[in-house]
GROMACS .gro file of C-alpha atoms in nm:
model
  149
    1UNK     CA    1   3.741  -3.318   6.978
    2UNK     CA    2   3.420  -3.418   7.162
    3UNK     CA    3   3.159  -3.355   6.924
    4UNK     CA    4   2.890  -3.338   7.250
    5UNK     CA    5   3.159  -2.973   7.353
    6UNK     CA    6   3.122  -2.795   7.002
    7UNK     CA    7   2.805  -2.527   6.992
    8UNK     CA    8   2.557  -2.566   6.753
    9UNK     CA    9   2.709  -2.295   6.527
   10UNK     CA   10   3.066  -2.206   6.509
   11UNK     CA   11   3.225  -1.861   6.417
   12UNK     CA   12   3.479  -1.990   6.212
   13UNK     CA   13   3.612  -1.650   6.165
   14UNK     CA   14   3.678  -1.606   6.566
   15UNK     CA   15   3.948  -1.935   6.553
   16UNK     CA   16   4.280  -1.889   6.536
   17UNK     CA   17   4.342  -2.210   6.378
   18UNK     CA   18   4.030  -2.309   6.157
   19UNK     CA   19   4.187  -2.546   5.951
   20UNK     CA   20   4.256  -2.745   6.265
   21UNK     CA   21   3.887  -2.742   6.289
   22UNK     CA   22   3.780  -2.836   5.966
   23UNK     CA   23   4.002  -3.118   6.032
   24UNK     CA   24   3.906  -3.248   6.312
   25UNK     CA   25   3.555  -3.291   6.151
   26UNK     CA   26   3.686  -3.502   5.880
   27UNK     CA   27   3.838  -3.707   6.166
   28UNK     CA   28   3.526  -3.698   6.390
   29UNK     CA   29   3.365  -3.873   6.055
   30UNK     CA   30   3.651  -4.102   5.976
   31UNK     CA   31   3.656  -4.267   6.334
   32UNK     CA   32   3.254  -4.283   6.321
   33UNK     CA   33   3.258  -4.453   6.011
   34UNK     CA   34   3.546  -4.626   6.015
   35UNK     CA   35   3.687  -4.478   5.713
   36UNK     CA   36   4.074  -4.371   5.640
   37UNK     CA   37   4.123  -4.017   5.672
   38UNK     CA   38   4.308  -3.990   5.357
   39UNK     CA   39   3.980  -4.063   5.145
   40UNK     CA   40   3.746  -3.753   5.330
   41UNK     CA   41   3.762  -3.411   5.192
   42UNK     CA   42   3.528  -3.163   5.345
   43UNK     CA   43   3.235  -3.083   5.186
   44UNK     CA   44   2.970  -2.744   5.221
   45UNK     CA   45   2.648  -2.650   5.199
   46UNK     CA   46   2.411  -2.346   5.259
   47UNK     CA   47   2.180  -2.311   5.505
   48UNK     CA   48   1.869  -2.080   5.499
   49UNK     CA   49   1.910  -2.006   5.837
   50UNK     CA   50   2.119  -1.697   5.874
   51UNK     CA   51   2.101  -1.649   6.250
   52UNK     CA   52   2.271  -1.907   6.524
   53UNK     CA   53   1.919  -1.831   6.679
   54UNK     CA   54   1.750  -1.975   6.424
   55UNK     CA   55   1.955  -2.344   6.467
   56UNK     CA   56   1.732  -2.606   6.668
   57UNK     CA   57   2.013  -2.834   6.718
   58UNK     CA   58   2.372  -2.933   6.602
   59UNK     CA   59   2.369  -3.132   6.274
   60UNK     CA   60   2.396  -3.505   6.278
   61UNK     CA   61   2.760  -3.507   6.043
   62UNK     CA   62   3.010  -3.249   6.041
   63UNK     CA   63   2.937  -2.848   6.184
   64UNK     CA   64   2.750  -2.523   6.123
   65UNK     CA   65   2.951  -2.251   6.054
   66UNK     CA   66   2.905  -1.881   6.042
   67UNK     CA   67   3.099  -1.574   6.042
   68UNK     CA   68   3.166  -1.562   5.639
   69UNK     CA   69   3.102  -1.302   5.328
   70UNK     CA   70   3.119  -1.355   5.004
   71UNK     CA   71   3.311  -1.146   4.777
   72UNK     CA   72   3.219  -1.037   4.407
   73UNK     CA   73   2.898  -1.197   4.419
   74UNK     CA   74   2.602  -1.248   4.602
   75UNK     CA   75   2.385  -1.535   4.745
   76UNK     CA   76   2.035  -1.514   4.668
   77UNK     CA   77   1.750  -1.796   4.627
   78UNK     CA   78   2.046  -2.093   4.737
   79UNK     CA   79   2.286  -2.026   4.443
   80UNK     CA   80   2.556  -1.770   4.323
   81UNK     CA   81   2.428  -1.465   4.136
   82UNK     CA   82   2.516  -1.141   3.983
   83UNK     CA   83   2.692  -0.917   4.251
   84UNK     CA   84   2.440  -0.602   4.345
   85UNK     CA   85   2.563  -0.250   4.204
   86UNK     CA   86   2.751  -0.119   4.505
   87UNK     CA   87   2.742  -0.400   4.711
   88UNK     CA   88   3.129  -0.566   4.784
   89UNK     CA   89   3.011  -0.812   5.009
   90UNK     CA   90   2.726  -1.039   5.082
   91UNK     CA   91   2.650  -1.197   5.445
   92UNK     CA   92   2.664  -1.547   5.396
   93UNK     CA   93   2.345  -1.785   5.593
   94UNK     CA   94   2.498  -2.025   5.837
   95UNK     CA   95   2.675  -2.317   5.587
   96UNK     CA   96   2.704  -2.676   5.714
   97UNK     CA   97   3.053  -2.830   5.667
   98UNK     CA   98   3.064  -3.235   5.685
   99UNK     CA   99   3.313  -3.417   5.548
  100UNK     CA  100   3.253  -3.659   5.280
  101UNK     CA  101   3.439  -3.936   5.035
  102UNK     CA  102   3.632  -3.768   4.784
  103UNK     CA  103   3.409  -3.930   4.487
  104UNK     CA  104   3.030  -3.835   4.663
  105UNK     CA  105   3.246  -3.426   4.667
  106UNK     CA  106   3.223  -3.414   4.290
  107UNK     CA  107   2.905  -3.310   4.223
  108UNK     CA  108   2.793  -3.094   3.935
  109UNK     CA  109   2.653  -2.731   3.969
  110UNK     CA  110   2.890  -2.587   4.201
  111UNK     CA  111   3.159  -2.382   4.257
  112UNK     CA  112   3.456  -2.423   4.415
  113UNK     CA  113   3.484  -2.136   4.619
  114UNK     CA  114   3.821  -2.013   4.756
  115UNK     CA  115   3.794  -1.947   5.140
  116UNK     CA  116   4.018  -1.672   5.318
  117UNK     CA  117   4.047  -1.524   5.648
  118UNK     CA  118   4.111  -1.195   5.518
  119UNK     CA  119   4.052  -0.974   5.228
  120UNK     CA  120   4.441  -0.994   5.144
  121UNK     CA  121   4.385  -1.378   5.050
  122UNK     CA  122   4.716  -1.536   4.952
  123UNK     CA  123   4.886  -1.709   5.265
  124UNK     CA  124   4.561  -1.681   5.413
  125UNK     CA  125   4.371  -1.921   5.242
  126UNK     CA  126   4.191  -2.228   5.420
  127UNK     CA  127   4.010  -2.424   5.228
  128UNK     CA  128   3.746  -2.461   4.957
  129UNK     CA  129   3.405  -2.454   5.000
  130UNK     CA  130   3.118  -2.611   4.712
  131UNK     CA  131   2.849  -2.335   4.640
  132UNK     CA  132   2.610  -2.370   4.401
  133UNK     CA  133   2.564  -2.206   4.098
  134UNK     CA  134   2.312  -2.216   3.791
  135UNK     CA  135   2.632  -2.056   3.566
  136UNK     CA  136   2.970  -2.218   3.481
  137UNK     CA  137   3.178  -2.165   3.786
  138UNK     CA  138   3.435  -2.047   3.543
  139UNK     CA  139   3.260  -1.730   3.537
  140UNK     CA  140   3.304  -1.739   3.952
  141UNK     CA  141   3.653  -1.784   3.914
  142UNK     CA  142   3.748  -1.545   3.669
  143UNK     CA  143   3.568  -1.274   3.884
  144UNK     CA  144   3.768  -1.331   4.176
  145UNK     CA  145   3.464  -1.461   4.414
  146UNK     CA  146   3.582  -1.589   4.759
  147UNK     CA  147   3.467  -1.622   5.068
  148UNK     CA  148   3.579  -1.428   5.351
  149UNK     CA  149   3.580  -1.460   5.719
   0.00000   0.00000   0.00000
């Protein structure tokens, strides 16, 4: 992967392989570093931007992606909240995925959400992705929130 060949934002949801993709950014990271692979996990976090138009250039570490909802909640003010009454599924903003050491991923305050390429989940699950949250994210997991692409 030549990082100068990716786009500034990626529509995860148009690859046939994305986990190929998120890997290659922990590898991308791991060679510019110097690190071993085995100690990188990728890592999220959510933009405000939620066009591609609205990215002035590709991010130093890792990629933008876009193309994902969310499922049994919504975002609003950069954290989970309380799904809207009739709403199933919120657009997500364009998230940023670099990867990271496993001990900088656990931070506190987020959720790890489930990521899926479909809304039939099982076999088609990816990876998991950190959102934020002001709640325990055992309230997340218990109602089913995922991300979809």
């Amino acid at each position: 992967l030549n990082p100068e060949e990716i786009p500034k934002v990626t529509w995860i949801s148009g690859l046939v392989n994305p986990t190929s993709f998120l890997t290659a950014i922990c590898q991308v990271t791991a060679q510019k570093n110097q690190w071993e692979l085995d100690r990188l996990v990728t890592f999220t976090r959510v933009t405000k931007f939620m066009s591609p138009d609205e990215v002035d250039a590709k991010p130093r570490d890792g990629a933008y992606i876009t193309g994902l909802k969310l499922e049994g909640a919504s975002w609003e003010d950069g954290s989970l909240q309380k799904s809207k009454p009739k709403e199933m599924y919120c657009e997500m903003p364009i998230i940023h995925v670099k990867a990271v050491t496993k001990e900088k991923a656990n931070v506190g305050g987020m959720y790890g959400c489930p990521v899926y390429m479909t809304g039939a989940r099982g076999k088609d699950y990816y990876w998991t992705a950190q959102l934020k949250t002001a709640s325990p994210p055992a309230r997340w997991t218990l109602a089913g929130v995922a991300l979809l692409g």
